[in-house]
XYZ file of C-alpha atoms in Angstrom:
168
model
C 10.820 -17.956 8.840
C 7.207 -18.495 9.877
C 4.179 -17.833 7.688
C 3.465 -14.713 9.746
C 7.021 -13.455 9.173
C 6.656 -14.003 5.424
C 3.340 -12.125 5.437
C 4.948 -9.176 7.238
C 7.815 -9.013 4.723
C 5.326 -9.049 1.838
C 3.047 -6.469 3.453
C 5.925 -4.118 4.193
C 7.283 -4.359 0.630
C 3.810 -3.838 -0.845
C 2.856 -0.986 1.454
C 6.162 0.847 1.042
C 5.854 0.555 -2.748
C 2.416 2.127 -2.392
C 3.807 4.956 -0.268
C 6.437 5.693 -2.917
C 3.786 5.739 -5.662
C 1.539 8.048 -3.655
C 4.448 10.351 -2.892
C 5.353 10.717 -6.573
C 2.310 9.827 -8.660
C -1.084 9.052 -7.170
C -3.534 9.286 -4.265
C -4.632 6.635 -1.765
C -8.024 6.219 -3.437
C -6.537 5.987 -6.942
C -4.023 3.389 -5.731
C -6.671 1.315 -3.955
C -9.083 1.589 -6.884
C -6.480 0.540 -9.476
C -5.623 -2.558 -7.442
C -9.265 -3.371 -6.669
C -10.137 -3.048 -10.356
C -7.335 -5.545 -11.115
C -8.871 -7.940 -8.590
C -7.301 -7.281 -5.192
C -9.998 -7.666 -2.548
C -8.751 -4.583 -0.692
C -6.253 -1.851 -1.450
C -3.189 -1.238 0.718
C -4.385 2.099 2.101
C -7.703 0.741 3.304
C -5.942 -2.329 4.748
C -3.455 -0.191 6.666
C -6.239 2.055 7.955
C -7.989 -1.044 9.334
C -4.829 -2.376 11.014
C -3.879 1.028 12.423
C -1.239 3.284 10.915
C 0.619 3.586 14.211
C 1.059 -0.220 14.194
C 2.224 -0.198 10.572
C 4.750 2.540 11.360
C 5.966 0.775 14.522
C 6.858 -2.329 12.493
C 9.309 -0.333 10.390
C 9.792 3.322 11.329
C 12.460 3.848 8.622
C 10.137 4.693 5.741
C 11.331 5.451 2.195
C 9.166 8.596 2.151
C 8.142 10.849 5.074
C 4.368 10.528 4.738
C 3.429 7.801 7.224
C 5.461 9.246 10.126
C 3.836 12.637 9.528
C 0.360 11.112 9.320
C 0.775 9.297 12.637
C 2.325 12.372 14.297
C -0.760 14.348 13.223
C -3.124 11.751 14.710
C -4.045 10.046 11.444
C -3.992 6.507 12.810
C -6.640 4.899 10.623
C -10.220 3.838 11.062
C -10.000 3.471 14.860
C -9.159 7.182 15.104
C -11.641 8.271 12.447
C -8.999 9.342 9.929
C -5.993 7.830 8.174
C -5.548 7.599 4.431
C -9.329 8.050 4.375
C -11.859 9.681 6.698
C -14.350 7.478 8.543
C -17.202 9.767 9.591
C -19.208 8.297 12.438
C -17.052 5.155 12.323
C -18.558 4.268 8.939
C -16.987 3.448 5.604
C -14.008 5.088 3.964
C -14.500 8.556 2.471
C -11.937 10.338 0.276
C -9.949 12.951 2.200
C -8.488 15.679 -0.046
C -6.258 16.848 2.818
C -4.149 13.707 2.474
C -3.554 14.479 -1.201
C -2.369 17.948 -0.159
C -0.026 16.358 2.391
C 1.593 14.154 -0.271
C 2.009 17.100 -2.644
C 3.425 19.278 0.145
C 5.987 16.687 1.269
C 7.139 16.122 -2.321
C 7.416 19.879 -2.856
C 9.455 20.335 0.362
C 11.840 17.604 -0.809
C 12.113 19.107 -4.291
C 10.623 15.977 -5.861
C 8.442 16.262 -8.940
C 5.086 14.525 -9.095
C 3.611 13.085 -12.282
C 0.487 11.101 -13.025
C 0.668 7.471 -14.087
C -1.969 5.094 -15.399
C -3.793 2.457 -13.390
C -1.913 -0.210 -15.362
C 1.405 1.351 -14.324
C 0.259 1.426 -10.699
C -0.651 -2.268 -10.795
C 2.630 -3.200 -12.518
C 4.679 -1.272 -9.947
C 2.849 -2.804 -6.986
C 3.068 -6.317 -8.425
C 6.770 -5.784 -9.182
C 7.351 -4.964 -5.495
C 5.704 -8.266 -4.574
C 7.759 -10.212 -7.129
C 10.976 -8.719 -5.733
C 9.963 -9.594 -2.170
C 8.945 -13.124 -3.174
C 12.250 -13.557 -4.987
C 14.190 -12.433 -1.892
C 12.194 -14.987 0.111
C 12.711 -17.690 -2.577
C 8.933 -18.098 -2.785
C 8.197 -17.759 -6.498
C 6.085 -20.909 -6.629
C 2.415 -21.795 -6.325
C 2.553 -21.593 -2.500
C 3.161 -17.888 -2.919
C -0.405 -17.284 -4.088
C -2.024 -18.349 -0.820
C 0.472 -16.296 1.188
C -0.199 -13.274 -1.039
C -3.958 -13.652 -0.645
C -3.617 -13.541 3.151
C -0.909 -10.878 3.342
C -1.965 -8.315 0.728
C -5.422 -9.427 -0.465
C -4.011 -10.709 -3.775
C -6.835 -11.739 -6.123
C -7.955 -15.338 -5.995
C -7.906 -16.776 -9.482
C -4.873 -14.761 -10.607
C -1.736 -16.723 -11.429
C 1.942 -16.179 -10.748
C 2.318 -15.542 -14.463
C -0.146 -12.650 -14.183
C 1.727 -11.339 -11.143
C 5.086 -11.439 -12.911
C 3.792 -10.242 -16.284
C 5.745 -7.094 -17.133
C 6.764 -6.743 -13.492
């Protein structure tokens, strides 16, 4: 498996964990902010908006929750299209879009799933746990993992594997 393949596996695990959290517990901006506050250089929603949501969906169309397929079907393709998880008025920086929060709530309601709020610490633990599981599947729980994580999911420089696996 090449370094690029490893990065894709890690990104997909991380991003799908984020989708599940947003579906049941949080919003894109709360997710990104919790991770940024912990030290990630960029949250998963902003990163996906920059890559292009249609490209993210094309990599793995079988999503655990129905949000991303609906977003792309509605033309929410990310920054290049002016709207994704965030709005990008005039091609500028990310702006919170309350319509996306409504979409998550609506999809959960249609599926009969309850939503509940969780803390930033719980968000970080859940996202880091998804990375630990993916790293374990790849047999990469060593110091090399940190550089791969930094490239793949903007994992904070200066954080250790112990911090990643703490309560994960």
